[in-house]
XYZ file of C-alpha atoms in Angstrom:
338
model
C -33.644 10.053 10.552
C -30.949 7.521 11.397
C -27.677 7.683 9.502
C -27.041 4.850 7.012
C -24.439 2.229 7.837
C -22.234 3.624 5.086
C -18.537 4.299 5.759
C -15.599 5.707 3.827
C -12.103 4.641 4.915
C -9.222 6.037 2.861
C -5.447 6.279 3.142
C -2.377 4.019 2.917
C -2.296 2.624 6.500
C -3.871 -0.762 5.731
C -3.452 -2.287 9.192
C -5.392 0.326 11.152
C -7.940 0.543 8.341
C -8.575 -3.213 8.454
C -8.805 -3.053 12.253
C -11.521 -0.393 11.896
C -13.415 -2.567 9.403
C -13.119 -5.564 11.737
C -14.517 -3.437 14.587
C -17.530 -2.409 12.490
C -18.089 -6.032 11.525
C -18.021 -7.162 15.158
C -20.445 -4.393 16.129
C -22.778 -5.514 13.341
C -22.659 -9.080 14.721
C -23.461 -7.891 18.253
C -26.401 -5.858 16.977
C -27.814 -8.277 14.414
C -26.560 -11.765 15.237
C -25.482 -13.656 12.138
C -24.370 -11.537 9.190
C -23.444 -12.344 5.606
C -19.994 -10.942 4.752
C -18.827 -9.942 1.262
C -15.666 -8.248 -0.019
C -15.282 -6.875 -3.540
C -12.892 -4.720 -5.553
C -14.261 -1.815 -7.565
C -13.419 -2.483 -11.187
C -14.043 -6.217 -10.737
C -17.717 -5.976 -9.785
C -20.751 -4.044 -11.007
C -21.857 -1.406 -8.505
C -25.456 -2.284 -9.398
C -24.823 -5.843 -8.141
C -23.322 -4.566 -4.879
C -26.301 -2.303 -4.210
C -28.735 -5.072 -5.153
C -27.095 -7.304 -2.556
C -27.528 -4.595 0.074
C -31.177 -4.039 -0.846
C -32.219 -7.699 -0.829
C -33.016 -9.526 2.388
C -30.679 -12.384 3.329
C -32.342 -15.786 3.674
C -30.029 -17.023 6.410
C -28.745 -13.914 8.235
C -30.120 -10.785 9.840
C -27.830 -8.397 7.958
C -25.353 -8.026 5.114
C -21.879 -6.532 5.544
C -20.121 -5.471 2.323
C -16.604 -4.065 1.907
C -15.899 -2.430 -1.464
C -12.166 -1.841 -1.876
C -10.454 0.400 -4.463
C -13.365 2.787 -3.978
C -11.406 5.531 -5.770
C -12.286 3.711 -8.993
C -16.006 4.426 -8.523
C -16.296 7.374 -10.874
C -19.311 6.843 -13.135
C -22.252 9.139 -12.413
C -24.714 6.244 -12.606
C -22.733 4.198 -10.056
C -22.453 7.086 -7.612
C -26.182 7.751 -7.946
C -26.861 4.106 -7.037
C -24.792 4.475 -3.865
C -26.478 7.793 -3.041
C -29.948 6.342 -3.572
C -29.209 3.386 -1.290
C -27.738 5.685 1.362
C -30.894 7.811 1.418
C -33.121 4.784 1.987
C -30.815 2.828 4.297
C -31.375 4.741 7.535
C -33.430 1.894 9.027
C -31.466 -0.904 7.358
C -29.187 -3.234 9.285
C -26.957 -3.678 6.234
C -23.524 -2.064 6.067
C -21.385 -0.833 3.164
C -17.755 0.130 3.731
C -16.004 1.983 0.910
C -12.250 1.491 1.312
C -9.196 2.596 -0.665
C -5.460 3.124 -0.187
C -5.856 6.488 -1.897
C -6.533 9.661 0.081
C -9.464 10.886 -2.008
C -12.460 9.517 -3.863
C -14.893 11.300 -6.159
C -16.436 14.295 -4.351
C -19.997 13.180 -5.096
C -19.265 9.700 -3.744
C -17.765 11.191 -0.600
C -20.872 13.368 -0.193
C -22.999 10.208 0.107
C -21.225 9.241 3.346
C -22.021 10.921 6.698
C -19.026 13.003 7.752
C -18.848 11.132 11.060
C -18.395 7.887 9.086
C -15.374 9.128 7.123
C -11.773 8.596 8.176
C -8.352 8.912 6.536
C -5.794 6.367 7.725
C -2.476 8.115 7.231
C 0.822 6.289 6.865
C 2.527 5.733 10.190
C 5.194 8.353 10.932
C 8.764 7.081 10.915
C 9.280 7.997 14.558
C 6.355 5.761 15.588
C 7.435 2.636 13.727
C 10.243 1.353 16.005
C 8.064 1.535 19.117
C 5.186 -0.146 17.278
C 7.458 -3.088 16.416
C 8.785 -3.358 19.996
C 5.250 -3.231 21.415
C 4.001 -5.881 18.998
C 6.757 -8.310 19.967
C 6.305 -7.554 23.676
C 2.556 -8.215 23.551
C 3.323 -11.620 22.081
C 5.977 -12.511 24.675
C 9.179 -11.551 22.835
C 11.874 -8.888 22.969
C 13.715 -7.420 20.001
C 17.129 -5.776 19.715
C 17.288 -2.178 18.416
C 19.354 -3.071 15.344
C 16.904 -5.896 14.607
C 14.050 -3.367 14.715
C 15.866 -1.191 12.175
C 16.397 -4.160 9.854
C 12.762 -5.266 10.124
C 11.573 -1.794 9.156
C 13.950 -1.736 6.187
C 12.656 -5.048 4.880
C 8.910 -4.721 5.418
C 6.387 -2.491 3.705
C 5.301 0.629 5.554
C 1.954 -0.386 7.029
C 0.967 -2.255 10.160
C -0.909 -4.947 8.234
C 2.306 -6.041 6.515
C 4.321 -5.612 9.714
C 1.936 -7.845 11.654
C 1.998 -10.540 8.999
C 5.778 -10.623 8.690
C 6.600 -10.231 12.393
C 4.236 -13.066 13.291
C 6.615 -15.458 11.489
C 8.978 -15.202 14.445
C 6.358 -16.505 16.869
C 6.394 -19.905 15.162
C 10.181 -20.151 15.100
C 11.217 -19.237 18.665
C 10.062 -19.860 22.217
C 8.414 -17.017 24.121
C 10.973 -14.900 25.943
C 13.459 -15.077 23.058
C 15.248 -11.849 22.107
C 14.999 -11.311 18.339
C 18.432 -10.434 16.879
C 19.660 -9.201 13.507
C 20.717 -12.753 12.704
C 17.176 -13.963 13.425
C 15.705 -11.304 11.136
C 18.061 -12.193 8.310
C 17.298 -15.877 8.769
C 13.510 -15.542 8.927
C 12.695 -12.608 6.662
C 15.395 -12.751 3.999
C 14.332 -16.216 2.888
C 10.661 -15.338 2.889
C 10.797 -11.774 1.608
C 8.194 -10.889 -0.944
C 8.954 -8.529 -3.774
C 7.790 -4.981 -3.053
C 8.193 -1.513 -4.596
C 11.280 -1.110 -2.356
C 12.967 -4.246 -3.743
C 11.967 -3.133 -7.233
C 13.632 0.256 -6.691
C 16.728 -1.454 -5.275
C 17.071 -3.583 -8.428
C 16.527 -0.557 -10.667
C 19.210 1.365 -8.734
C 21.887 -1.361 -8.855
C 24.803 0.726 -10.129
C 26.973 -2.388 -10.553
C 24.725 -3.729 -13.336
C 24.199 -2.510 -16.881
C 20.913 -0.822 -17.822
C 19.873 -3.941 -19.761
C 20.566 -6.152 -16.720
C 18.690 -3.804 -14.416
C 15.744 -3.735 -16.817
C 15.586 -7.533 -16.953
C 15.770 -7.816 -13.155
C 13.150 -5.096 -12.607
C 10.723 -6.641 -15.088
C 11.066 -9.984 -13.329
C 10.321 -8.436 -9.932
C 7.314 -6.562 -11.292
C 5.914 -9.776 -12.759
C 6.356 -11.549 -9.399
C 4.499 -8.729 -7.655
C 1.667 -9.002 -10.149
C 1.523 -12.785 -9.809
C 1.346 -12.704 -6.008
C -1.775 -10.523 -5.744
C -5.355 -10.916 -6.897
C -5.879 -7.182 -7.187
C -4.134 -4.425 -9.098
C -0.548 -3.618 -8.095
C -0.372 -0.373 -10.089
C -1.309 1.924 -7.193
C 1.079 0.171 -4.783
C 3.951 0.051 -7.310
C 3.683 3.651 -8.473
C 3.152 4.962 -4.941
C 6.107 2.985 -3.591
C 8.449 4.092 -6.360
C 7.312 7.703 -5.942
C 8.235 7.492 -2.257
C 11.698 6.131 -3.157
C 12.365 8.794 -5.775
C 11.174 11.580 -3.470
C 13.604 10.219 -0.886
C 16.338 10.157 -3.550
C 15.607 13.813 -4.281
C 15.976 14.485 -0.538
C 19.315 12.648 -0.681
C 20.528 14.974 -3.439
C 19.370 18.055 -1.527
C 21.167 16.919 1.626
C 24.395 16.251 -0.299
C 24.287 19.476 -2.315
C 27.442 21.603 -2.497
C 29.623 18.847 -1.098
C 27.678 18.464 2.171
C 28.198 15.249 4.116
C 25.166 14.680 6.380
C 25.519 12.368 9.377
C 23.609 9.115 9.763
C 21.402 10.827 12.328
C 20.581 13.593 9.852
C 19.748 11.012 7.199
C 17.641 9.013 9.633
C 15.708 12.173 10.540
C 14.991 12.610 6.822
C 13.650 9.055 6.572
C 16.820 7.314 5.324
C 17.858 4.600 7.777
C 21.419 3.282 7.999
C 20.490 0.138 6.104
C 19.092 2.178 3.199
C 22.142 4.410 2.767
C 23.919 2.047 0.285
C 20.760 1.825 -1.813
C 20.474 5.605 -2.166
C 24.215 5.910 -2.748
C 23.788 3.531 -5.686
C 20.689 5.351 -6.894
C 22.549 8.685 -6.865
C 25.115 7.141 -9.225
C 22.405 5.925 -11.599
C 20.247 9.074 -11.758
C 20.892 12.791 -11.311
C 18.745 15.151 -9.236
C 17.088 16.463 -12.395
C 16.390 12.942 -13.633
C 14.798 12.049 -10.288
C 12.366 14.958 -10.749
C 11.604 13.856 -14.318
C 10.928 10.323 -13.077
C 8.494 11.632 -10.453
C 6.604 13.430 -13.209
C 6.607 10.195 -15.248
C 5.228 8.239 -12.281
C 2.416 10.761 -11.871
C 1.612 10.554 -15.593
C 1.595 6.741 -15.510
C -0.714 6.748 -12.490
C -3.140 8.953 -14.407
C -3.012 6.692 -17.481
C -3.614 3.554 -15.403
C -6.682 5.117 -13.793
C -8.064 6.368 -17.100
C -7.466 3.184 -19.125
C -8.372 0.582 -16.497
C -6.746 -2.655 -15.454
C -6.603 -4.107 -18.961
C -3.841 -1.615 -19.870
C -1.921 -1.582 -16.571
C 0.759 -4.069 -17.672
C 1.560 -1.998 -20.752
C 1.783 1.258 -18.795
C 3.859 -0.235 -15.959
C 6.346 -2.008 -18.227
C 6.753 1.109 -20.354
C 7.257 3.168 -17.193
C 10.027 0.847 -15.924
C 11.689 0.928 -19.351
C 11.554 4.736 -19.423
C 13.027 5.043 -15.926
C 15.936 2.658 -16.482
C 16.791 3.135 -20.144
C 15.575 6.699 -20.805
C 16.293 8.178 -17.330
C 12.729 9.380 -16.929
C 11.956 10.457 -20.492
C 8.625 8.969 -21.552
C 8.788 6.865 -24.676
C 5.655 6.551 -26.763
C 6.774 3.153 -28.082
C 9.385 0.555 -27.209
C 12.812 0.866 -28.790
C 15.139 -1.867 -29.980
């Protein structure tokens, strides 16, 4: 019996994941001719409607290609049974369903529906691969880039190739081919177009020159901008990004324990580039090593609450989390304080 065209792509590396989805889509076109394409987010669509779309014949195309993102949110037994039932009967179908998520895991029973050969985890790119990826991307498009410009690009852009491609492509419209991208070019192009990210949120929260009230106001504003710039939930991205920053801060404390003074090369090897050193210096003045650990526990708790309570409660949980990190140094508060 032929395997169903059912795939499970997990992990935080969005660029390579989207490339894999695009490859499947192109293969479906080659095999079937015209296809109807649909993309949904779990939590915003009924699984029954997705499966119904896969089961019904298209009037104008030979096949249907559906991508269901945030697949980690598919938890209900009835929904998983719908996917499993379709998978069992879809061996001869030309239709395709791709379950995708930035998380590493989905429900075990949902994973069991997918042939093992159709499952792949797209891990975050290792730090030592990123500089060469940036150089190669510019070279393929007819540009060169200075080493210090590469470092600055990686400090300013989120850690996945999808975001790197989008941001680096800005340069191709601003300079002639053959141009060498410099630090000045990066500051000119990216600084004025930089979107708010978990990294910029952490930087505002860790601004030791501002009072806690000022940092709270700035952080809340950044979080609202992040929420306003995306159609989907930002909770997973925000909590995951902050967790990465606070784990790095804990590494900072460990490396500076007992009066140690690690070199820039040592810090770089630990994932702290030269451009990020001032940020973690500031953060170490705002929080202690113990508080960083408490904040990591708070982030994990908030992630659990967001998943349990759904998108309608995300704003409340995220705002309370930011308040607890800045004002309470990681101590969870059950209600807001005056």
